[in-house]
CSV table of C-alpha atoms in Angstrom, one decimal:
chain,number,residue,atom,x,y,z
A,1,MET,CA,-0.5,-0.3,0.6
A,2,ASP,CA,1.8,3.1,-1.2
A,3,SER,CA,-1.2,5.7,0.3
A,4,LYS,CA,-4.4,5.5,2.6
A,5,ILE,CA,-7.7,5.2,1.6
A,6,VAL,CA,-9.5,9.1,2.3
A,7,ILE,CA,-13.1,8.7,1.2
A,8,TYR,CA,-14.9,12.0,0.2
A,9,GLN,CA,-18.5,11.2,0.2
A,10,ILE,CA,-21.3,13.0,-1.9
A,11,PHE,CA,-24.7,12.8,-1.9
A,12,THR,CA,-24.4,13.4,-5.7
A,13,ARG,CA,-27.9,14.9,-5.5
A,14,LEU,CA,-26.9,17.6,-4.1
A,15,PHE,CA,-23.9,18.0,-4.7
A,16,GLY,CA,-24.7,20.7,-7.2
A,17,ASN,CA,-27.2,22.8,-6.2
A,18,LYS,CA,-27.6,26.3,-6.3
A,19,LYS,CA,-30.9,27.8,-5.0
A,20,THR,CA,-31.0,28.7,-2.3
A,21,GLN,CA,-34.2,30.1,-1.6
A,22,LEU,CA,-36.1,26.9,-1.0
A,23,LYS,CA,-39.8,25.8,-0.2
A,24,ILE,CA,-40.6,22.6,2.3
A,25,ASN,CA,-41.7,19.5,0.5
A,26,GLY,CA,-40.4,21.5,-2.8
A,27,ASN,CA,-40.2,19.7,-6.0
A,28,ARG,CA,-37.1,19.6,-8.3
A,29,ASN,CA,-37.8,22.4,-10.1
A,30,GLU,CA,-38.3,24.8,-7.5
A,31,ASN,CA,-35.9,23.7,-5.3
A,32,GLY,CA,-32.7,22.3,-7.9
A,33,VAL,CA,-30.9,19.2,-8.1
A,34,GLY,CA,-27.0,18.6,-9.4
A,35,LYS,CA,-26.0,16.9,-12.0
A,36,PHE,CA,-23.2,14.7,-12.8
A,37,TYR,CA,-22.2,17.2,-14.3
A,38,ASP,CA,-21.5,19.6,-11.8
A,39,ILE,CA,-19.2,17.6,-10.4
A,40,SER,CA,-16.9,19.0,-12.9
A,41,ASN,CA,-12.9,18.7,-13.7
A,42,LYS,CA,-12.3,21.9,-11.9
A,43,ALA,CA,-14.4,20.6,-8.9
A,44,LEU,CA,-11.8,16.9,-8.9
A,45,LYS,CA,-8.6,18.9,-9.0
A,46,GLU,CA,-9.8,21.3,-5.2
A,47,ILE,CA,-11.5,17.6,-3.8
A,48,LYS,CA,-8.3,15.6,-4.8
A,49,LYS,CA,-6.0,18.8,-3.1
A,50,LEU,CA,-7.7,17.4,-0.2
A,51,GLY,CA,-5.3,14.8,0.4
A,52,ILE,CA,-8.8,13.0,-0.9
A,53,THR,CA,-8.2,9.2,-3.3
A,54,HIS,CA,-11.9,7.8,-3.9
A,55,ILE,CA,-15.0,9.8,-4.0
A,56,TRP,CA,-18.3,7.6,-2.7
A,57,TYR,CA,-20.7,8.8,-5.0
A,58,THR,CA,-24.4,8.3,-4.0
A,59,GLY,CA,-27.3,7.5,-4.5
A,60,ILE,CA,-26.3,7.1,-8.3
A,61,ILE,CA,-28.6,3.7,-8.7
A,62,GLU,CA,-32.2,5.0,-10.3
A,63,HIS,CA,-35.1,4.5,-7.5
A,64,ALA,CA,-37.9,5.8,-6.6
A,65,ILE,CA,-38.8,9.3,-6.9
A,66,VAL,CA,-42.7,11.3,-6.9
A,67,GLU,CA,-42.5,13.1,-10.3
A,68,ALA,CA,-40.2,10.3,-12.8
A,69,TYR,CA,-40.1,11.4,-16.3
A,70,PRO,CA,-43.3,9.9,-18.6
A,71,GLU,CA,-42.1,12.0,-21.6
A,72,ASN,CA,-39.1,9.1,-21.3
A,73,GLY,CA,-40.8,6.5,-20.5
A,74,MET,CA,-40.0,6.4,-17.2
A,75,PRO,CA,-43.6,7.1,-14.9
A,76,ASN,CA,-43.9,9.0,-12.1
A,77,GLY,CA,-43.7,6.9,-8.6
A,78,ASN,CA,-46.5,6.2,-6.1
A,79,PRO,CA,-46.1,8.4,-3.4
A,80,LEU,CA,-47.4,6.2,-0.9
A,81,VAL,CA,-44.7,3.6,-1.3
A,82,ILE,CA,-42.3,6.6,-1.4
A,83,LYS,CA,-40.7,8.7,1.3
A,84,GLY,CA,-40.8,12.2,0.6
A,85,LYS,CA,-40.5,13.5,-2.8
A,86,ALA,CA,-36.8,12.7,-4.4
A,87,GLY,CA,-37.1,9.5,-2.4
A,88,SER,CA,-34.6,7.2,-0.8
A,89,PRO,CA,-31.6,6.1,-2.1
A,90,TYR,CA,-32.3,3.1,-0.7
A,91,ALA,CA,-35.4,1.8,-2.5
A,92,ILE,CA,-33.9,0.7,-5.4
A,93,LYS,CA,-36.1,0.9,-8.6
A,94,ASP,CA,-33.5,-0.1,-11.5
A,95,TYR,CA,-30.9,-2.4,-10.8
A,96,TYR,CA,-29.3,-1.4,-14.0
A,97,ASP,CA,-30.3,2.2,-14.5
A,98,VAL,CA,-28.7,5.3,-12.5
A,99,ASN,CA,-31.0,8.9,-10.9
A,100,PRO,CA,-32.8,10.2,-14.3
A,101,ASP,CA,-32.3,13.8,-12.0
A,102,LEU,CA,-29.2,13.2,-12.5
A,103,ALA,CA,-28.3,13.4,-16.6
A,104,VAL,CA,-28.8,16.9,-17.6
A,105,ASN,CA,-30.4,13.9,-21.0
A,106,ILE,CA,-32.4,12.0,-20.3
A,107,SER,CA,-31.9,10.1,-22.5
A,108,LYS,CA,-27.8,10.5,-21.7
A,109,ARG,CA,-27.9,9.8,-18.1
A,110,ILE,CA,-26.1,6.6,-18.3
A,111,GLN,CA,-23.3,7.8,-20.0
A,112,GLU,CA,-22.7,11.2,-18.2
A,113,PHE,CA,-22.0,8.6,-15.2
A,114,GLU,CA,-19.9,7.0,-17.2
A,115,ASP,CA,-18.4,10.7,-18.2
A,116,LEU,CA,-17.8,11.2,-14.3
A,117,ILE,CA,-15.9,8.2,-13.7
A,118,GLU,CA,-14.1,8.7,-16.4
A,119,ARG,CA,-13.2,12.2,-15.0
A,120,THR,CA,-12.8,11.0,-11.2
A,121,HIS,CA,-10.1,8.8,-13.1
A,122,LYS,CA,-9.2,11.3,-15.3
A,123,SER,CA,-8.6,13.3,-11.9
A,124,GLY,CA,-6.2,10.8,-9.9
A,125,MET,CA,-8.5,9.2,-7.5
A,126,LYS,CA,-11.3,6.3,-7.2
A,127,VAL,CA,-15.4,5.3,-7.7
A,128,ILE,CA,-17.5,4.3,-5.1
A,129,ILE,CA,-21.4,3.0,-5.1
A,130,ASP,CA,-23.5,1.4,-3.3
A,131,PHE,CA,-25.1,-1.6,-3.2
A,132,VAL,CA,-28.2,-1.5,-1.7
A,133,PRO,CA,-28.6,-5.8,-1.4
A,134,ASN,CA,-30.9,-6.2,1.3
A,135,HIS,CA,-35.0,-4.6,-0.4
A,136,LEU,CA,-35.5,-2.5,-3.5
A,137,ALA,CA,-38.6,-0.2,-4.3
A,138,ARG,CA,-42.1,-2.2,-4.3
A,139,GLU,CA,-42.6,0.1,-8.0
A,140,TYR,CA,-39.2,-1.9,-8.7
A,141,TYR,CA,-39.3,-2.0,-12.8
A,142,SER,CA,-36.4,-2.3,-14.9
A,143,ASP,CA,-36.4,-0.1,-17.5
A,144,VAL,CA,-32.7,-1.1,-19.3
A,145,LYS,CA,-32.1,-4.7,-18.6
A,146,PRO,CA,-28.7,-6.3,-20.2
A,147,LYS,CA,-30.8,-8.7,-23.0
A,148,GLY,CA,-31.5,-11.7,-21.1
A,149,ILE,CA,-31.9,-11.0,-17.9
A,150,LYS,CA,-35.4,-11.4,-15.4
A,151,ASP,CA,-36.5,-9.0,-14.0
A,152,PHE,CA,-37.2,-9.7,-9.8
A,153,GLY,CA,-39.9,-11.7,-8.6
A,154,GLU,CA,-40.7,-12.3,-12.4
A,155,ASN,CA,-40.3,-16.1,-12.2
A,156,ASP,CA,-41.5,-16.6,-8.2
A,157,ASP,CA,-44.0,-18.6,-7.3
A,158,LYS,CA,-45.8,-15.7,-5.1
A,159,THR,CA,-48.5,-18.8,-3.6
A,160,LYS,CA,-45.4,-20.2,-1.2
A,161,ALA,CA,-44.2,-17.9,2.1
A,162,PHE,CA,-40.6,-18.9,0.8
A,163,ASP,CA,-39.3,-20.8,-1.8
A,164,PRO,CA,-35.7,-20.8,-2.6
A,165,ASN,CA,-36.0,-19.3,-6.2
A,166,ASN,CA,-37.6,-16.8,-5.6
A,167,ASN,CA,-36.4,-13.7,-5.3
A,168,PHE,CA,-39.5,-12.3,-2.6
A,169,TYR,CA,-40.5,-13.4,0.6
A,170,TYR,CA,-44.7,-13.3,1.0
A,171,ILE,CA,-47.6,-13.0,3.0
A,172,PRO,CA,-50.2,-15.7,1.3
A,173,GLU,CA,-53.3,-14.7,0.8
A,174,HIS,CA,-53.3,-11.1,2.2
A,175,GLU,CA,-52.7,-7.8,0.3
A,176,LEU,CA,-50.8,-4.6,1.6
A,177,GLU,CA,-52.1,-2.6,3.9
A,178,LEU,CA,-50.1,0.3,3.8
A,179,PRO,CA,-50.1,2.4,7.3
A,180,GLU,CA,-52.8,5.2,7.8
A,181,GLU,CA,-51.0,7.9,8.7
A,182,LEU,CA,-49.4,7.1,4.2
A,183,LYS,CA,-52.7,6.5,3.5
A,184,ASN,CA,-54.8,10.1,5.8
A,185,LYS,CA,-52.0,11.9,4.2
A,186,PHE,CA,-52.7,11.0,0.5
A,187,PRO,CA,-56.0,10.0,1.1
A,188,ASN,CA,-56.7,9.9,-2.7
A,189,LEU,CA,-54.1,8.0,-3.7
A,190,ASN,CA,-54.3,3.6,-3.2
A,191,TYR,CA,-51.8,0.6,-4.0
A,192,ILE,CA,-52.4,-2.3,-4.8
A,193,GLU,CA,-49.9,-5.7,-3.5
A,194,PHE,CA,-51.5,-8.9,-3.6
A,195,PRO,CA,-50.3,-11.0,-2.2
A,196,ALA,CA,-48.0,-8.7,0.5
A,197,LYS,CA,-44.6,-9.1,-0.3
A,198,VAL,CA,-42.4,-9.0,3.3
A,199,THR,CA,-40.9,-4.9,4.2
A,200,GLY,CA,-36.6,-4.2,3.5
A,201,ASN,CA,-36.6,-4.5,7.8
A,202,ASP,CA,-37.6,-8.0,9.0
A,203,GLN,CA,-41.8,-7.3,8.9
A,204,PHE,CA,-42.8,-10.3,8.1
A,205,THR,CA,-46.1,-8.0,7.7
A,206,SER,CA,-49.3,-7.9,5.3
A,207,SER,CA,-49.1,-4.1,7.4
A,208,PRO,CA,-45.8,-2.8,7.9
A,209,SER,CA,-45.6,1.1,10.4
A,210,ILE,CA,-44.9,4.1,9.6
A,211,ASN,CA,-41.6,2.9,11.2
A,212,ASP,CA,-40.9,0.3,9.0
A,213,TRP,CA,-39.2,-0.2,5.7
A,214,TYR,CA,-42.1,0.2,4.4
A,215,GLU,CA,-41.6,1.5,1.2
A,216,THR,CA,-39.1,-1.1,0.1
A,217,VAL,CA,-39.4,-5.1,-0.2
A,218,LYS,CA,-36.6,-7.6,1.5
A,219,LEU,CA,-35.5,-9.6,-1.0
A,220,ASN,CA,-34.2,-14.1,-0.5
A,221,TYR,CA,-30.9,-15.4,-0.4
A,222,GLY,CA,-32.0,-18.8,0.2
A,223,ILE,CA,-32.7,-18.4,4.0
A,224,ASP,CA,-35.8,-19.8,5.3
A,225,ILE,CA,-36.3,-17.1,7.9
A,226,LEU,CA,-39.4,-18.4,9.9
A,227,ASN,CA,-38.5,-21.7,10.2
A,228,ASN,CA,-34.8,-21.8,12.7
A,229,ASN,CA,-33.3,-19.7,9.8
A,230,MET,CA,-32.8,-22.5,7.5
A,231,LYS,CA,-30.3,-22.3,4.8
A,232,HIS,CA,-30.9,-23.6,0.8
A,233,PHE,CA,-27.8,-22.6,-0.8
A,234,THR,CA,-27.8,-25.9,-2.8
A,235,PRO,CA,-27.5,-24.8,-5.7
A,236,ILE,CA,-26.3,-21.3,-5.8
A,237,PRO,CA,-30.2,-18.9,-5.4
A,238,ASP,CA,-31.6,-17.4,-8.3
A,239,THR,CA,-31.3,-13.4,-5.5
A,240,TRP,CA,-27.3,-14.8,-5.2
A,241,LYS,CA,-26.6,-14.7,-9.4
A,242,LYS,CA,-28.5,-11.9,-10.1
A,243,MET,CA,-27.3,-9.5,-7.6
A,244,GLU,CA,-23.6,-11.3,-8.9
A,245,HIS,CA,-24.9,-9.2,-12.5
A,246,ILE,CA,-25.3,-6.4,-10.7
A,247,LEU,CA,-22.4,-6.1,-9.5
A,248,LEU,CA,-20.0,-7.4,-12.6
A,249,TYR,CA,-22.3,-4.6,-15.0
A,250,TRP,CA,-20.6,-1.9,-12.2
A,251,ALA,CA,-17.4,-2.6,-12.7
A,252,GLY,CA,-18.2,-3.5,-15.7
A,253,LYS,CA,-18.6,0.5,-16.3
A,254,GLY,CA,-15.2,1.4,-14.4
A,255,VAL,CA,-16.0,1.4,-10.6
A,256,ASP,CA,-13.9,1.1,-8.3
A,257,GLY,CA,-15.2,-0.5,-5.1
A,258,PHE,CA,-18.9,-0.6,-3.8
A,259,ARG,CA,-19.8,0.5,-0.2
A,260,CYS,CA,-22.3,-1.9,0.4
A,261,ASP,CA,-26.2,-1.5,2.5
A,262,MET,CA,-27.0,-3.4,5.6
A,263,ALA,CA,-24.5,-5.8,3.9
A,264,GLU,CA,-24.8,-8.3,7.4
A,265,MET,CA,-29.1,-8.8,7.1
A,266,VAL,CA,-27.2,-10.2,3.8
A,267,PRO,CA,-25.8,-14.1,5.3
A,268,VAL,CA,-22.8,-13.8,4.8
A,269,GLU,CA,-22.1,-17.0,2.8
A,270,PHE,CA,-23.5,-15.3,-0.5
A,271,TRP,CA,-20.6,-12.0,0.4
A,272,ASN,CA,-18.7,-15.7,0.2
A,273,TRP,CA,-19.9,-16.3,-3.1
A,274,VAL,CA,-20.2,-12.7,-5.0
A,275,ILE,CA,-16.5,-11.0,-4.0
A,276,TYR,CA,-15.1,-13.8,-4.7
A,277,GLN,CA,-16.8,-13.9,-7.9
A,278,VAL,CA,-16.3,-10.2,-8.4
A,279,LYS,CA,-12.9,-10.0,-7.9
A,280,SER,CA,-12.0,-13.3,-9.8
A,281,LYS,CA,-11.9,-10.9,-12.5
A,282,TYR,CA,-11.6,-7.3,-10.8
A,283,LYS,CA,-9.1,-7.9,-9.0
A,284,ASN,CA,-8.5,-4.9,-7.1
A,285,ILE,CA,-11.5,-3.8,-6.5
A,286,ILE,CA,-12.9,-3.0,-3.2
A,287,PHE,CA,-15.9,-4.5,-0.8
A,288,ILE,CA,-17.3,-2.0,2.8
A,289,ALA,CA,-19.6,-3.5,4.5
A,290,GLU,CA,-21.4,-1.3,7.2
A,291,ILE,CA,-22.5,-3.5,9.7
A,292,TYR,CA,-22.9,-2.4,13.5
A,293,ASN,CA,-22.9,-6.0,15.0
A,294,PRO,CA,-19.4,-6.2,16.6
A,295,GLY,CA,-20.1,-10.1,16.8
A,296,GLU,CA,-20.4,-10.8,13.0
A,297,TYR,CA,-17.0,-8.2,12.2
A,298,SER,CA,-14.2,-11.2,11.8
A,299,ASN,CA,-16.6,-13.0,10.0
A,300,TYR,CA,-17.5,-10.4,7.2
A,301,VAL,CA,-14.0,-9.8,7.9
A,302,HIS,CA,-12.1,-13.5,7.2
A,303,PHE,CA,-15.1,-15.2,5.7
A,304,GLY,CA,-16.8,-13.0,4.5
A,305,ASN,CA,-14.3,-11.3,2.3
A,306,PHE,CA,-15.4,-8.1,3.0
A,307,ASP,CA,-12.2,-5.9,2.6
A,308,TYR,CA,-13.9,-3.0,4.9
A,309,LEU,CA,-16.5,-2.7,7.8
A,310,TYR,CA,-18.0,0.5,9.0
A,311,ASP,CA,-16.0,1.6,12.9
A,312,LYS,CA,-19.9,3.2,13.3
A,313,MET,CA,-21.0,0.9,17.5
A,314,GLY,CA,-17.1,1.0,18.3
A,315,LEU,CA,-15.1,4.7,17.4
A,316,TYR,CA,-17.2,7.3,15.2
A,317,ASP,CA,-20.3,6.1,19.0
A,318,THR,CA,-16.8,6.8,21.8
A,319,LEU,CA,-15.2,10.0,19.8
A,320,ARG,CA,-19.3,11.4,19.6
A,321,ALA,CA,-19.2,11.1,23.3
A,322,ILE,CA,-16.7,12.8,23.7
A,323,VAL,CA,-16.9,15.5,22.1
A,324,GLN,CA,-20.4,15.4,23.7
A,325,ASN,CA,-18.6,15.3,27.3
A,326,GLU,CA,-20.2,11.8,28.3
A,327,LYS,CA,-17.1,9.9,28.2
A,328,SER,CA,-13.5,10.0,29.6
A,329,ALA,CA,-10.5,9.8,26.3
A,330,GLY,CA,-9.3,7.4,28.0
A,331,GLU,CA,-11.6,5.1,26.6
A,332,ILE,CA,-10.7,4.7,23.3
A,333,THR,CA,-8.1,2.0,24.4
A,334,GLY,CA,-10.0,-0.5,24.5
A,335,CYS,CA,-12.2,0.4,20.6
A,336,TRP,CA,-9.0,-0.8,19.2
A,337,GLN,CA,-7.6,-3.6,21.6
A,338,ASN,CA,-11.0,-4.7,21.1
A,339,LEU,CA,-11.5,-5.3,17.2
A,340,ARG,CA,-7.6,-6.7,17.6
A,341,ASP,CA,-6.8,-8.1,13.5
A,342,LEU,CA,-9.0,-6.0,12.3
A,343,ASN,CA,-8.7,-2.5,13.1
A,344,LYS,CA,-6.9,-2.4,10.2
A,345,HIS,CA,-10.4,-2.8,8.4
A,346,MET,CA,-11.9,-0.4,9.9
A,347,LEU,CA,-13.5,2.4,8.1
A,348,ARG,CA,-13.3,5.6,10.3
A,349,PHE,CA,-15.7,8.9,10.5
A,350,LEU,CA,-17.4,11.8,11.8
A,351,GLU,CA,-20.3,12.1,9.6
A,352,ASN,CA,-22.2,10.0,6.9
A,353,HIS,CA,-26.3,11.0,5.5
A,354,ASP,CA,-26.7,8.8,8.7
A,355,GLU,CA,-25.4,10.6,10.8
A,356,GLN,CA,-25.5,14.0,12.6
A,357,ARG,CA,-23.5,17.4,11.2
A,358,ILE,CA,-20.7,18.2,13.6
A,359,ALA,CA,-21.9,21.5,13.5
A,360,SER,CA,-24.7,21.1,14.4
A,361,ASP,CA,-26.5,21.8,18.2
A,362,HIS,CA,-27.3,17.7,18.3
A,363,PHE,CA,-23.7,16.7,18.2
A,364,ALA,CA,-21.0,19.0,19.1
A,365,GLY,CA,-22.6,22.7,18.0
A,366,ASP,CA,-19.3,23.6,16.4
A,367,PRO,CA,-17.2,22.0,13.6
A,368,TRP,CA,-14.3,22.8,15.7
A,369,LYS,CA,-15.1,21.3,18.8
A,370,ALA,CA,-14.6,17.0,17.2
A,371,LEU,CA,-11.2,18.4,15.4
A,372,PRO,CA,-9.0,16.5,18.2
A,373,ALA,CA,-11.2,13.2,17.1
A,374,MET,CA,-11.6,13.7,13.9
A,375,VAL,CA,-7.0,13.6,14.4
A,376,VAL,CA,-7.9,10.0,16.1
A,377,SER,CA,-10.6,9.0,13.6
A,378,ALA,CA,-8.0,9.3,11.1
A,379,THR,CA,-4.4,8.6,12.7
A,380,LEU,CA,-5.2,5.6,14.6
A,381,ASN,CA,-4.9,3.0,12.3
A,382,THR,CA,-3.9,2.4,8.6
A,383,GLY,CA,-7.3,1.4,7.6
A,384,PRO,CA,-9.6,4.2,5.6
A,385,VAL,CA,-10.9,7.1,7.3
A,386,MET,CA,-13.6,9.7,5.0
A,387,ILE,CA,-14.9,12.5,6.3
A,388,TYR,CA,-19.3,14.4,4.2
A,389,PHE,CA,-19.7,16.2,1.4
A,390,GLY,CA,-19.2,20.1,3.4
A,391,GLN,CA,-17.8,18.2,6.7
A,392,GLU,CA,-14.7,20.4,6.0
A,393,VAL,CA,-16.7,24.0,6.0
A,394,GLY,CA,-18.8,23.3,9.3
A,395,GLU,CA,-22.0,22.2,7.5
A,396,PRO,CA,-24.3,22.1,10.3
A,397,ALA,CA,-27.8,21.1,8.8
A,398,LEU,CA,-30.1,23.5,9.3
A,399,GLY,CA,-34.0,23.8,8.7
A,400,GLU,CA,-37.0,21.5,8.0
A,401,PRO,CA,-36.7,20.5,5.0
A,402,GLY,CA,-39.6,18.3,4.1
A,403,PHE,CA,-39.5,14.7,4.7
A,404,SER,CA,-36.4,14.7,6.6
A,405,GLY,CA,-37.4,16.6,10.1
A,406,ASN,CA,-34.8,19.6,11.9
A,407,ASP,CA,-32.6,16.5,12.5
A,408,GLY,CA,-29.1,17.5,12.4
A,409,ARG,CA,-28.5,15.8,9.3
A,410,THR,CA,-29.1,16.9,5.6
A,411,SER,CA,-32.1,15.4,4.1
A,412,ILE,CA,-31.5,12.2,1.7
A,413,PHE,CA,-35.8,12.9,0.9
A,414,ASP,CA,-36.0,16.0,-0.2
A,415,TYR,CA,-35.2,17.9,-2.8
A,416,TRP,CA,-32.6,20.3,-1.4
A,417,ASN,CA,-29.4,22.0,-0.3
A,418,VAL,CA,-25.6,22.2,1.3
A,419,PRO,CA,-25.0,26.2,1.9
A,420,GLU,CA,-22.1,26.5,3.5
A,421,LEU,CA,-21.2,23.6,1.4
A,422,GLN,CA,-22.4,26.5,-2.4
A,423,LYS,CA,-19.6,29.3,-0.9
A,424,TRP,CA,-16.6,26.9,-1.3
A,425,MET,CA,-18.5,26.5,-5.1
A,426,ASN,CA,-19.5,29.3,-5.5
A,427,GLY,CA,-21.4,28.9,-8.5
A,428,GLY,CA,-19.6,26.9,-9.7
A,429,LYS,CA,-15.9,28.2,-9.5
A,430,PHE,CA,-14.8,26.4,-6.8
A,431,ASP,CA,-12.3,29.0,-4.5
A,432,ASP,CA,-13.8,29.4,-2.5
A,433,GLY,CA,-15.1,32.4,-3.3
A,434,LEU,CA,-17.9,33.1,-0.6
A,435,LEU,CA,-16.7,30.9,2.3
A,436,SER,CA,-15.9,33.1,5.4
A,437,ASP,CA,-11.9,33.3,7.2
A,438,GLU,CA,-13.2,30.2,9.7
A,439,GLN,CA,-14.6,28.7,7.3
A,440,ARG,CA,-11.1,27.9,4.7
A,441,ASP,CA,-9.5,28.2,8.1
A,442,LEU,CA,-11.3,25.0,9.3
A,443,ARG,CA,-10.5,23.5,5.3
A,444,ASN,CA,-7.2,23.7,5.5
A,445,TYR,CA,-6.9,22.2,8.3
A,446,TYR,CA,-8.6,19.1,6.9
A,447,LYS,CA,-6.8,19.1,4.1
A,448,ARG,CA,-3.3,18.9,6.1
A,449,LEU,CA,-4.2,16.5,7.9
A,450,LEU,CA,-5.8,13.8,5.6
A,451,ASN,CA,-2.9,14.9,3.2
A,452,LEU,CA,-0.4,13.5,5.8
A,453,VAL,CA,-2.2,10.2,6.8
A,454,ASN,CA,-2.3,10.0,3.0
A,455,LYS,CA,2.1,10.6,2.0
A,456,ASN,CA,2.8,9.7,5.5
A,457,GLU,CA,4.1,6.1,6.0
A,458,ALA,CA,4.1,6.1,9.5
A,459,ILE,CA,0.6,6.9,9.2
A,460,PHE,CA,-1.2,5.0,6.6
A,461,GLN,CA,1.3,1.9,7.5
A,462,GLY,CA,3.4,2.1,10.1
A,463,LYS,CA,2.4,0.6,13.7
A,464,PHE,CA,1.1,2.0,16.5
A,465,TYR,CA,1.2,2.2,20.1
A,466,ASP,CA,-0.5,3.9,22.8
A,467,ILE,CA,1.0,4.7,25.8
A,468,MET,CA,-2.1,5.3,28.4
A,469,TRP,CA,-0.9,2.3,30.1
A,470,TYR,CA,2.1,5.0,30.9
A,471,ASN,CA,-0.2,8.2,31.6
A,472,GLN,CA,-2.5,6.6,35.1
A,473,ASP,CA,-1.0,9.7,37.6
A,474,ASP,CA,-4.4,12.5,37.1
A,475,SER,CA,-1.6,15.3,38.1
A,476,LYS,CA,0.8,15.1,34.9
A,477,LEU,CA,-1.8,13.9,31.9
A,478,ASN,CA,-6.3,14.1,31.8
A,479,ILE,CA,-7.1,10.9,30.4
A,480,ASN,CA,-10.5,12.0,30.2
A,481,LYS,CA,-9.0,14.8,28.0
A,482,ILE,CA,-5.8,14.2,26.1
A,483,TYR,CA,-5.5,10.2,24.8
A,484,ALA,CA,-2.3,9.8,23.5
A,485,TYR,CA,-0.8,7.4,21.3
A,486,LEU,CA,2.8,6.8,18.7
A,487,ARG,CA,2.5,5.9,15.2
A,488,TYR,CA,5.6,5.0,13.6
């Protein structure tokens, strides 16, 4: 390894949006939407200067949206089974297509994404996209799938709750009953699904609640969940083969890695099989697992073949609690000790699309307060580190966009903007032109830190030594506020 992996996550739909006067629950015409072409050569050049090696473009694969493009053969979606007008990027509508909102010319949308891949590669960075294997949108239909490929569920025996050859799980003889809150919100709409399919978050009921992933359908990987999780992996289930084809499709377009959504909700045996299949053709491709059960970490690395795992439940949670004065800095030692040989496989971060912004009142309320924690995230081990677009300029995610509340997160469901990032973008100049002096200083701090971890051998491939064991005397060092370690 000649550098540390440093990931810049971009929520693609929001990145290039220049609109500043927005409406709550506004549509794309009212509130604007970023395009592939907004991520210009200049933008990529400036991102690269931060010390970035990989860009994770979030929300690329086509997901369900309310107002689609009927004139281009892409029908509007039913709001009863879509969260927000812009929809969730994790309710996939077509695994072989890209979100049409991101294209200038809808009929050339896939070409426009391929152009973005090429621009990113020419700028010296690699491309990561989401792979969403556990669930898909209720209105899933692929209009650009390759010849000979059948849609999910097309050949299912819908009279059976479970069949190894089915792509979905069913509630036979029951119609889907959506939550009353949705029916009251859209009294003139109806959505019929018979028999009901099992909901994405493993709810084996025909009546999912408003807090369930009601807009999604669970995919069947050959595990009879209601029958003691009995496994049916021989012969290879049809869902496995379909997903292998999808991964190879995107790898063939030049994608360099996949961030795998809710990877632990899919059997580790599938990952063992499919990652081997993909890497046998694309040996340098990387797989990152979104995973939250530390008891499964070793299994998903050593048997599942993942390169990297989210370090959310360990280091992120600990660092956040330290920043909020709820834990001692001395507790960081336990984070790496508990992981043992897995440390090099952990992806560290303080922000992503699921978590609250550092600068929001829900977290630190001040982007500077978390910089010591960011240093730990970036330098604790040789594994990758990630920042979320706007983190480097102190984006606080203020306001209530619509479907998302004022919760300290940048909405993934609404047509919205990222105001502090817009100041760096400066109408497409990407020259810091509208940033305050303090924001420029913050961004320069991130630039110095990320270039250090990217280029310093002690950090990207060197060894680690925790010296907190020697510093237990509070009169010499405040172990609640200071964490000391060596990289050499």
